[in-house]
Tab-separated table of C-alpha atoms and ligand atoms in Angstrom:
chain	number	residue	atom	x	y	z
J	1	UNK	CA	70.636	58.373	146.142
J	2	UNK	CA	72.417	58.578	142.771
J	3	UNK	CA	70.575	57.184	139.781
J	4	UNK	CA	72.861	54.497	139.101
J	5	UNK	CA	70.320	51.977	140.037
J	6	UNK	CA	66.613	52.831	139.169
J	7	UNK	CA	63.382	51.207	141.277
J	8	UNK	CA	60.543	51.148	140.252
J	9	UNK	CA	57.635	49.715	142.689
J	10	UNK	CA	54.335	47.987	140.792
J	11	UNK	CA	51.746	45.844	142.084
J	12	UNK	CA	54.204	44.872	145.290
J	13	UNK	CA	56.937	43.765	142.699
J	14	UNK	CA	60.375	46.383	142.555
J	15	UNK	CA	62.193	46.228	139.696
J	16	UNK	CA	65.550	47.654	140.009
J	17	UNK	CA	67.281	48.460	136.561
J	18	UNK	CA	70.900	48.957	136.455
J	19	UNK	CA	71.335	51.848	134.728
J	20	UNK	CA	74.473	53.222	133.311
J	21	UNK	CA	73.582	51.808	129.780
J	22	UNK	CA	76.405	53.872	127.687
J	23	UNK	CA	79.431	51.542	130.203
J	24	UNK	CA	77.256	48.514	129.301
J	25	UNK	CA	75.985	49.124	132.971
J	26	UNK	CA	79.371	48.042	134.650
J	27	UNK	CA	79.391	47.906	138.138
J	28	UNK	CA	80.988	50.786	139.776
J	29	UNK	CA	81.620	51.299	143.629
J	30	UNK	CA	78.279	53.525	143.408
J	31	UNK	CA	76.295	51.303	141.744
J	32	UNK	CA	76.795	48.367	143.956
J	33	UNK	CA	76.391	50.569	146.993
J	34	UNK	CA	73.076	52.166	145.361
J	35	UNK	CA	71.742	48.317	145.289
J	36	UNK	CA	72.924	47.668	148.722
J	37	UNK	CA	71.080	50.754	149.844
J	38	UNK	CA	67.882	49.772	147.600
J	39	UNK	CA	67.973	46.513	148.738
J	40	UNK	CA	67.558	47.677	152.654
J	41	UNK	CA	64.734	50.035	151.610
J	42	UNK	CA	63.189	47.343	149.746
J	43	UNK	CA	63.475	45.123	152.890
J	44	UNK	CA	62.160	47.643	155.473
J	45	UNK	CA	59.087	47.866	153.106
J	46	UNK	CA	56.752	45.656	153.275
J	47	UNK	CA	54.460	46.782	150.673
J	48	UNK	CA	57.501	44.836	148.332
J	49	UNK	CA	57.162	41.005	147.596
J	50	UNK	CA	59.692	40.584	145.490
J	51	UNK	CA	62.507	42.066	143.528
J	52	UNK	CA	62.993	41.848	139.970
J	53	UNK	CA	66.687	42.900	138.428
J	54	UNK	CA	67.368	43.975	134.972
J	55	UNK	CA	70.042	46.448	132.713
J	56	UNK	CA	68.868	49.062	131.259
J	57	UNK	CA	69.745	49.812	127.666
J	58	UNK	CA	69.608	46.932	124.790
J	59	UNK	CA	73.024	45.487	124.868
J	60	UNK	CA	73.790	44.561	128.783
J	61	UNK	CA	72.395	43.650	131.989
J	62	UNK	CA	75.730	44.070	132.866
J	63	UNK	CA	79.573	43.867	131.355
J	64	UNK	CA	80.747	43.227	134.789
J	65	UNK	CA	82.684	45.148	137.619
J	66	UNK	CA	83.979	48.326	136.501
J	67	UNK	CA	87.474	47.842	134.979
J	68	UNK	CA	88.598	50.986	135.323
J	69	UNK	CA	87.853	51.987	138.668
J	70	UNK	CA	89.046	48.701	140.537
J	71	UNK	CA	91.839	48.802	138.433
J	72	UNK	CA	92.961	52.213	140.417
J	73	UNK	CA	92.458	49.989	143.640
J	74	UNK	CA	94.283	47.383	142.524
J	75	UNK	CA	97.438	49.918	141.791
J	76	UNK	CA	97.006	50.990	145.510
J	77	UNK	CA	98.035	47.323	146.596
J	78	UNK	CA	96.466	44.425	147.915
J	79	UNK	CA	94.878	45.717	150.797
J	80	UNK	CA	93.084	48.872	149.085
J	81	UNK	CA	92.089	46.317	146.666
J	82	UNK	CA	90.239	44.064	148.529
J	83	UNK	CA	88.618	46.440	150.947
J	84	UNK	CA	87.174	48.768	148.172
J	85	UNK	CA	86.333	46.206	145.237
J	86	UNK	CA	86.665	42.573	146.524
J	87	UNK	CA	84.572	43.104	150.049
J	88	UNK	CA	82.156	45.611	148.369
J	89	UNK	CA	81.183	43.249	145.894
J	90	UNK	CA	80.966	40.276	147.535
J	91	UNK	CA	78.665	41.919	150.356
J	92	UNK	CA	76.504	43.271	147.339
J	93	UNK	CA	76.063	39.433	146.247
J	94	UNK	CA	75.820	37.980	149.493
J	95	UNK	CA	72.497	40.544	150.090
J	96	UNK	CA	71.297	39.395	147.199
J	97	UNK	CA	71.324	35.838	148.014
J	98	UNK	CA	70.262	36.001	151.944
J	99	UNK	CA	67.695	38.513	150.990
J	100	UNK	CA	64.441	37.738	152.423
J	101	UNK	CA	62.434	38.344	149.527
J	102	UNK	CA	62.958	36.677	146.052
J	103	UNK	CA	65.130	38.096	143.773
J	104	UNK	CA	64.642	37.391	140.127
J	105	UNK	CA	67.309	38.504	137.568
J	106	UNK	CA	66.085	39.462	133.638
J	107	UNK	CA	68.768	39.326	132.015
J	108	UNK	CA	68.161	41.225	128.878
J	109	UNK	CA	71.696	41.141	126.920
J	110	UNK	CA	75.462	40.650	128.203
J	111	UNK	CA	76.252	39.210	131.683
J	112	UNK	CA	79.934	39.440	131.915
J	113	UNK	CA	81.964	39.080	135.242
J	114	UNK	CA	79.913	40.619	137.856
J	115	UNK	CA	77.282	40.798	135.983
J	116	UNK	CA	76.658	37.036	135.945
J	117	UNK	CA	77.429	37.172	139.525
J	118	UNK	CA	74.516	38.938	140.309
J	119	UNK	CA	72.567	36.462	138.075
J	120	UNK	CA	74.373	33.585	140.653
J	121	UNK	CA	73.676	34.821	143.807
J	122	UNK	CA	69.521	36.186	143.021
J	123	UNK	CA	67.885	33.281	143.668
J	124	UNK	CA	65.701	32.478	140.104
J	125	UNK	CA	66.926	34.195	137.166
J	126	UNK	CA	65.104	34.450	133.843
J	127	UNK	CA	66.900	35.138	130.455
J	128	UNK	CA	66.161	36.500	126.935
J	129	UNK	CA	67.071	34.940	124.052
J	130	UNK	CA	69.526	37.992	123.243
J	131	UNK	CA	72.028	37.206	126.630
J	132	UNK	CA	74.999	36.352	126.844
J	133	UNK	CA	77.101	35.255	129.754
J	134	UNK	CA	80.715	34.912	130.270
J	135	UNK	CA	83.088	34.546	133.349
J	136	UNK	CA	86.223	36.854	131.654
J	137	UNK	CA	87.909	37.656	134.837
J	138	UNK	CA	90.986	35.097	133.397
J	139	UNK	CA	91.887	37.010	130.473
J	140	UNK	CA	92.128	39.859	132.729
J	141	UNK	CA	95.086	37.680	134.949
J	142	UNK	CA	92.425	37.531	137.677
J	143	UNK	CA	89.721	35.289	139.359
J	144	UNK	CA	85.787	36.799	140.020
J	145	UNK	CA	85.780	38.502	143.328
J	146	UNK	CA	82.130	38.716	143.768
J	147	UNK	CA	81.565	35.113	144.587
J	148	UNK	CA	81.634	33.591	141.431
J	149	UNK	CA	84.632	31.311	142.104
J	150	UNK	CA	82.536	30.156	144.833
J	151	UNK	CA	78.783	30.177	143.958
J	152	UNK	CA	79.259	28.950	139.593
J	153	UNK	CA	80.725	25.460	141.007
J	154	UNK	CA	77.689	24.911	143.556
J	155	UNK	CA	75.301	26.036	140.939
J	156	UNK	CA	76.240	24.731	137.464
J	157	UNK	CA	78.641	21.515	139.269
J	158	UNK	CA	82.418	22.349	139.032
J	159	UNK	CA	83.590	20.917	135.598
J	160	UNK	CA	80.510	22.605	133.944
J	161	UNK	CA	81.681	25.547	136.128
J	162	UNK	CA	85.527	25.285	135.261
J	163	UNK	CA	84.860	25.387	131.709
J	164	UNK	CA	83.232	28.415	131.912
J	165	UNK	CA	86.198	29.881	134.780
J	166	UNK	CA	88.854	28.743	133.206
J	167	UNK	CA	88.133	29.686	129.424
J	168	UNK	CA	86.716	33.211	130.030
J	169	UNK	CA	84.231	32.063	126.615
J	170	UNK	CA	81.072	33.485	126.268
J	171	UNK	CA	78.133	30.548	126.840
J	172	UNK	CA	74.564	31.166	125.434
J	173	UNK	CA	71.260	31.397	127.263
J	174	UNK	CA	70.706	27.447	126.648
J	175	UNK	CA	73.564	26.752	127.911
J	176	UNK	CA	72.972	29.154	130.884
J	177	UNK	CA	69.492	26.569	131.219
J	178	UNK	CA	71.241	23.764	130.893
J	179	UNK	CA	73.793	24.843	133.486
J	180	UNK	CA	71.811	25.665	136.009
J	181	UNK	CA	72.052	28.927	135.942
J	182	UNK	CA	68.921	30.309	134.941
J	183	UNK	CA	65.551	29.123	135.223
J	184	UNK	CA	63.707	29.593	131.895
J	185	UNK	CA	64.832	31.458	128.400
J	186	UNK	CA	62.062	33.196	126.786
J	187	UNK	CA	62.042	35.926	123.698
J	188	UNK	CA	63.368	39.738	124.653
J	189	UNK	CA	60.061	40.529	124.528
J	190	UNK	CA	58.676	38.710	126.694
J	191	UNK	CA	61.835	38.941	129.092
J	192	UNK	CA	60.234	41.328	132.306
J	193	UNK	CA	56.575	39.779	131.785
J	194	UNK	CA	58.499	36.445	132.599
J	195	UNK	CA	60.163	37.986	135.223
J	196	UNK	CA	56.987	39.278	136.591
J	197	UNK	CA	54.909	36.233	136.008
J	198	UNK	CA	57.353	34.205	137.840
J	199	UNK	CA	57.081	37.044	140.475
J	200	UNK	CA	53.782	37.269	141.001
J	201	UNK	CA	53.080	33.133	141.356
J	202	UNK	CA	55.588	33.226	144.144
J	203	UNK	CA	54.240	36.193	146.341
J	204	UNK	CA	50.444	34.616	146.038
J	205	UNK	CA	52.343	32.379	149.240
J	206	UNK	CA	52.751	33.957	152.605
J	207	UNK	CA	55.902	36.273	153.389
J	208	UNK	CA	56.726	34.262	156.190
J	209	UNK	CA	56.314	30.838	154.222
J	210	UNK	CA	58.517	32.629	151.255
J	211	UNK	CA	61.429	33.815	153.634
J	212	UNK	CA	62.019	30.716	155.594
J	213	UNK	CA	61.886	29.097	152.473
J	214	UNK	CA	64.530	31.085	151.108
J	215	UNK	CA	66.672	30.849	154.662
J	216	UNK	CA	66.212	27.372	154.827
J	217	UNK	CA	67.915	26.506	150.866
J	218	UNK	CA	70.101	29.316	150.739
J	219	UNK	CA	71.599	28.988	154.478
J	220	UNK	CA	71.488	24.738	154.059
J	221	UNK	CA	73.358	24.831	151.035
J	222	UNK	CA	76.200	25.968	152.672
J	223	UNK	CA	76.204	23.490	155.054
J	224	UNK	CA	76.335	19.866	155.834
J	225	UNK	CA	72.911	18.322	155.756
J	226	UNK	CA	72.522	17.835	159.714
J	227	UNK	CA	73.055	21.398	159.713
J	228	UNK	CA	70.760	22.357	157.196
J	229	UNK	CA	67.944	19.831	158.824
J	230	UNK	CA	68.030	22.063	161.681
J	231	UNK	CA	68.015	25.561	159.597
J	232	UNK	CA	64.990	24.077	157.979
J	233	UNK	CA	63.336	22.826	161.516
J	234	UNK	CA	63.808	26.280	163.345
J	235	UNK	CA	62.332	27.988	160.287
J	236	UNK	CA	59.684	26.087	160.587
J	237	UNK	CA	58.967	26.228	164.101
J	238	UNK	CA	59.052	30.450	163.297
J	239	UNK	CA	56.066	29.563	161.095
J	240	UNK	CA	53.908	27.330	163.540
J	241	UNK	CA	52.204	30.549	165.557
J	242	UNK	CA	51.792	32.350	161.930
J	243	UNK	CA	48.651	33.420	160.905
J	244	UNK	CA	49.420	32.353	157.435
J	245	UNK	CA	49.896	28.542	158.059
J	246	UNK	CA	47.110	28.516	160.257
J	247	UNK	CA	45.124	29.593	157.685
J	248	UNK	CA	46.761	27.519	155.163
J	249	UNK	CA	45.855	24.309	156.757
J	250	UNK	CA	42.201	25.588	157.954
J	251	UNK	CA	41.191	26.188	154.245
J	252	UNK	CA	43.008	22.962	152.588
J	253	UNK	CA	41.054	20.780	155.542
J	254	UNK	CA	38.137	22.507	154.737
J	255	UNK	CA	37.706	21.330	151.249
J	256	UNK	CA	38.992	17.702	152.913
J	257	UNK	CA	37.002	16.816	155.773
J	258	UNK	CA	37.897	13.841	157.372
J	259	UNK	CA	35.728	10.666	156.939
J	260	UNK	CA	37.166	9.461	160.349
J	261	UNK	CA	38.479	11.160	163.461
J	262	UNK	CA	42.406	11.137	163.374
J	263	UNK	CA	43.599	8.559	166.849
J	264	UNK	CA	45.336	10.981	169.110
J	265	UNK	CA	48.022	8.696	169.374
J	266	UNK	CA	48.801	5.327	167.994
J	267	UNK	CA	48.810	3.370	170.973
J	268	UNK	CA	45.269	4.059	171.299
J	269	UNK	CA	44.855	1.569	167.891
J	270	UNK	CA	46.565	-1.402	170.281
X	301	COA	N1	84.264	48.176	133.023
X	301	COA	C1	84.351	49.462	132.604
X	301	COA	N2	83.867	49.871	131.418
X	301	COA	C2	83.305	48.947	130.629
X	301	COA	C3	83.193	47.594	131.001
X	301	COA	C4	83.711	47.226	132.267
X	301	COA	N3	83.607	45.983	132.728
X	301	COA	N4	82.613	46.915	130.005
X	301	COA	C5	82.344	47.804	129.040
X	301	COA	N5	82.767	49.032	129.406
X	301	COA	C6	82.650	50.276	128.655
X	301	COA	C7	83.715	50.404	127.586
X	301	COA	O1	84.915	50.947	128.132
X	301	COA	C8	83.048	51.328	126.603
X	301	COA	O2	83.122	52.633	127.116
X	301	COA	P1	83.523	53.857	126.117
X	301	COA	O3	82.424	53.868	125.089
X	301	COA	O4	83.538	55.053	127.000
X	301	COA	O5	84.841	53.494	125.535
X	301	COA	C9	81.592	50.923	126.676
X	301	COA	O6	81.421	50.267	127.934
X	301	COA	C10	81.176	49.932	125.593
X	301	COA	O7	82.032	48.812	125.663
X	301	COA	P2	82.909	48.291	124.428
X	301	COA	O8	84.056	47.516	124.961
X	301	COA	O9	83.233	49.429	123.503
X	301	COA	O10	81.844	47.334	123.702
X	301	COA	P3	82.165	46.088	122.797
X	301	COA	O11	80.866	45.696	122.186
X	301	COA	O12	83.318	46.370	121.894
X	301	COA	O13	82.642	44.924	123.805
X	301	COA	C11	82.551	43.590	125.797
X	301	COA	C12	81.754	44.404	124.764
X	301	COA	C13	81.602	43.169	126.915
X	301	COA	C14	83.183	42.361	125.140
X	301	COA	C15	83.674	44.489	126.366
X	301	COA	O14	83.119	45.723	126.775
X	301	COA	C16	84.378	43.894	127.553
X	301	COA	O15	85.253	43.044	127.388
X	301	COA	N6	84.035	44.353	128.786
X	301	COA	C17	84.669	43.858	129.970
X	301	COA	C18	84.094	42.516	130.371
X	301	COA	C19	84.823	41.964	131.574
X	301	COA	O16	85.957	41.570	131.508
X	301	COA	N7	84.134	41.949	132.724
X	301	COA	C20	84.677	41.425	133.941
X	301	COA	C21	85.348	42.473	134.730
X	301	COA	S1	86.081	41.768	136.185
């Protein structure tokens, strides 16, 4: 495993730190194949609740995909092109958003290209008051190719989303908040004890209950809404033999009893 990507595993939270801090931690082919490879560890393992993201360094969480390198696909022609950069990155991001576990970004400082596509597809996303996010892939003569053509308009609504595509202009953390695309802005100090507070409220809830969760919004969102009612209906019925909900509903009746026995059905009141 290179080091491109570091994990580190405490109290059931994994905190993954891109780290090539001296490239503002651009995304090369390596690193987004060291998170897709982390990511199936993390999943196999289920001492891990939940995954927090961050950069390493003080300036980035990341300046996006790595110029340089896809550039050298991109000379090799279309096809080259989208095989090693285009499908590499957008299978990164899609793991991040199906994962089965919640993914919280940090964002500690830049979040350029695919950068803020990770922060997109992770499914709650804190930021510091020091980031700063920006969708440049236009002044480049290109689109994003991890997703964020695709995921910026559901998220954020697509004028809100435009502006940002279609400018390539940096937008502050507020604005991220405003937006949509992060959850809460807090000082840089106080940027992974957020992260891990948000963390650690979440996995207090079952596994099971927190992955169907997750299936149920992420899968429905891409979907009409008859669609999604039956996503969320067969993730439910996956919970109805768990141990969790059984216990879940034991201990809330418990502090409820019932004055009154429930009818078994309403007829019976006729
Ligand atoms: N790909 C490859 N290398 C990158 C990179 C990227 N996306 N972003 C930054 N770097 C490298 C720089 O080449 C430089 O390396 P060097 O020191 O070996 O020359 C180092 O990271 C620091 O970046 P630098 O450009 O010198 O910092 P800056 O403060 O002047 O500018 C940015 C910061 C983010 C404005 C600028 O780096 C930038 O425009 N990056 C590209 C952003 C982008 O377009 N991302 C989308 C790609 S699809």
């Amino acid at each position: 495993m290179t080091d491109r990507v570091l994990c580190e595993i405490t109290d059931t939270i994994a905190t993954l730190t891109l780290n090539r801090p001296d490239k503002l931690n651009a995304i090369d082919y390596a690193m987004a194949d060291a998170i897709l490879a982390l990511l199936d560890r993390v999943e196999a393992d289920d001492a891990i609740r939940a995954i927090i993201i961050t950069g390493a360094g003080d300036r980035a969480f990341s300046a996006g995909a790595d110029i340089h390198q896809f550039a050298s696909s991109v000379a090799q022609g279309p096809e080259a092109a989208v095989r090693d950069f285009v499908r590499r990155g957008q299978a990164m991001t899609a793991r991040i958003e199906s994962f089965c576990k919640p993914i919280i970004t940090a964002v500690n400082g830049l979040a350029f290209g695919g950068g803020c596509e990770i922060v997109e597809a992770s499914h709650l996303s804190v930021a510091s008051n020091r980031a700063l996010f920006a969708k440049p892939e236009i002044k480049l003569g290109m689109l994003p190719t991890f997703g964020g053509s695709q995921r910026l308009p559901r998220l954020a609504g697509r004028k809100r989303a435009l502006a940002a595509l279609l400018t390539g202009e940096p937008f502050s953390p507020a604005s991220a908040l405003e937006m949509g695309l992060v959850n809460q802005m807090v000082p840089h100090n106080q940027l992974l004890t957020a992260a891990r507070t948000l963390a650690a409220t979440i996995i207090r809830h079952t596994p099971q209950a927190v992955a169907a969760t997750l299936a149920a919004a992420t899968r429905g969102l891409n979907m009409d809404i008859a669609a999604g009612l039956l996503v969320e209906s067969e993730q439910f019925a996956r919970l109805v033999s768990t141990a969790g909900l059984h216990a879940g509903l034991k201990a809330w009746i418990g502090q409820r009893p019932l004055s009154r026995p429930v009818a078994a059905h309403p007829l019976e009141h006729s």
